Amino acid sequence: EDKVVQSPLSLVVHEGDTVTLNCSYEVTNFRSLLWYKQEKKAPTFLFMLTSSGIEKKSGRLSSILDKKELFSILNITATQTGDSAIYLCAVDGNNRLAFGKGNQVVVIP
Amino acid sequence: DSGVTQTPKHLITATGQRVTLRCSPRSGDLSVYWYQQSLDQGLQFLIQYYNGEERAKGNILERFSAQQFPDLHSELNLSSLELGDSALYFCASSSREFSYEQYFGPGTRLTVT
C-alpha cells in the first residue's frame, strides 16, 4: 500500500520566519510528487516534481525531490499570515494520488 | 474558484440513512475524482470516472457507489451511513484520463449523527 508521511504535523511561526516541511513516501510505480495548499476550502495545486535534485520555485515557495532517499521538502521563506494553511503532499503512483495527512502551518503576526 | 461545483455544501443526517453528493466538473473536463477527507485519515482517494466509465478505485467502501452521467456530472452515493463516515467529501476534475493537475471543488461536509 502506498504510504506518504508528512512532518511536522503542525507548526506555528512568526511572520518573516522560514518554514521547512518534509514529506517521505513509499509507493510502487512512482511517477511524480505533488504539493498542494489547502486553506479553508479545497486544495490548490502548488508544484509537481518528477526529477531528483531539481528545485521548483514559485515566489517565496520552493520544493525539491530526492528520489534516492524518497522524500521531498517544501520551503517557505519570509512567511506571511496568508501562508497559514495545511500543505498536502501527494504521490502519483499507479495513476492515483496518495496523500499525506498534511503539515498545518500557522503564521502569526 | 476552480470551476468545479459541488452540492450540497453541508449535509447532516442520521446513522443508517443514505445520501447523494453531486459534482459538476469544469467545463470540458472528462475525468472526475472523489476524495474523502477526515481528521484521522487525511485526504483519501475513493474513485475516478472518465467520460462515464470507472477508471480507478481507491479506498471506497462497498456501502459507497458512484457514477458519471452523459453530461459528465457525477454523483457519490453513501448508504447505511455510520458515524465514521462524517467527513469532507471533495470532487476534483481534470481534462485528461489521468492528470495530476486536478481542480478541486469546494467540498461537501457530511455530518452523521
Tab-separated table of C-alpha atoms in Angstrom, chain B residues 43-108:
chain	number	residue	atom	x	y	z
B	43	LEU	CA	-7.309	13.041	2.178
B	44	GLN	CA	-8.097	9.651	0.648
B	45	PHE	CA	-8.830	8.813	-2.964
B	46	LEU	CA	-12.130	6.998	-3.421
B	47	ILE	CA	-12.869	6.550	-7.109
B	48	GLN	CA	-12.326	8.050	-10.556
B	49	TYR	CA	-14.533	8.218	-13.635
B	50	TYR	CA	-13.501	9.187	-17.125
B	51	ASN	CA	-16.130	10.003	-19.732
B	52	GLY	CA	-18.736	7.924	-17.965
B	53	GLU	CA	-16.610	4.886	-17.160
B	54	GLU	CA	-14.956	3.872	-13.942
B	55	ARG	CA	-11.181	4.198	-14.284
B	56	ALA	CA	-9.632	3.700	-10.880
B	57	LYS	CA	-10.752	2.660	-7.455
B	58	GLY	CA	-9.194	3.558	-4.140
B	59	ASN	CA	-10.314	3.017	-0.581
B	60	ILE	CA	-14.009	3.095	-1.338
B	61	LEU	CA	-16.326	1.114	0.927
B	62	GLU	CA	-18.898	-1.269	-0.528
B	63	ARG	CA	-21.612	0.918	1.011
B	64	PHE	CA	-20.478	3.718	-1.292
B	65	SER	CA	-21.039	3.907	-5.013
B	66	ALA	CA	-20.592	6.499	-7.708
B	67	GLN	CA	-21.453	7.135	-11.294
B	68	GLN	CA	-20.767	9.668	-14.002
B	69	PHE	CA	-23.614	10.673	-16.273
B	70	PRO	CA	-23.588	11.508	-20.009
B	71	ASP	CA	-23.493	15.231	-19.198
B	72	LEU	CA	-20.319	14.408	-17.183
B	73	HIS	CA	-21.662	15.349	-13.787
B	74	SER	CA	-21.051	12.747	-11.127
B	75	GLU	CA	-22.844	11.534	-8.036
B	76	LEU	CA	-21.437	9.776	-4.998
B	77	ASN	CA	-23.965	7.690	-3.108
B	78	LEU	CA	-23.307	6.812	0.520
B	79	SER	CA	-25.631	4.318	2.179
B	80	SER	CA	-26.100	2.724	5.609
B	81	LEU	CA	-24.246	5.712	6.998
B	82	GLU	CA	-22.123	5.337	10.095
B	83	LEU	CA	-20.708	7.960	12.438
B	84	GLY	CA	-17.276	7.336	10.964
B	85	ASP	CA	-18.460	8.458	7.527
B	86	SER	CA	-18.569	12.033	8.785
B	87	ALA	CA	-16.008	13.843	6.662
B	88	LEU	CA	-15.411	16.384	3.950
B	89	TYR	CA	-16.007	14.888	0.505
B	90	PHE	CA	-14.193	16.530	-2.382
B	91	CYS	CA	-14.716	16.127	-6.059
B	92	ALA	CA	-11.941	17.050	-8.481
B	93	SER	CA	-11.802	17.128	-12.250
B	94	SER	CA	-9.180	17.046	-14.969
B	95	SER	CA	-9.228	17.177	-18.721
B	96	ARG	CA	-7.267	14.014	-19.373
B	97	GLU	CA	-7.889	10.432	-18.355
B	98	PHE	CA	-5.458	10.860	-15.537
B	99	SER	CA	-3.765	14.083	-14.624
B	100	TYR	CA	-2.001	15.334	-11.555
B	101	GLU	CA	-3.461	18.725	-12.427
B	102	GLN	CA	-6.760	18.127	-10.731
B	103	TYR	CA	-9.059	21.007	-9.885
B	104	PHE	CA	-10.881	20.553	-6.602
B	105	GLY	CA	-14.412	21.605	-5.808
B	106	PRO	CA	-15.308	23.325	-2.520
B	107	GLY	CA	-16.355	20.049	-0.903
B	108	THR	CA	-19.445	18.731	0.836
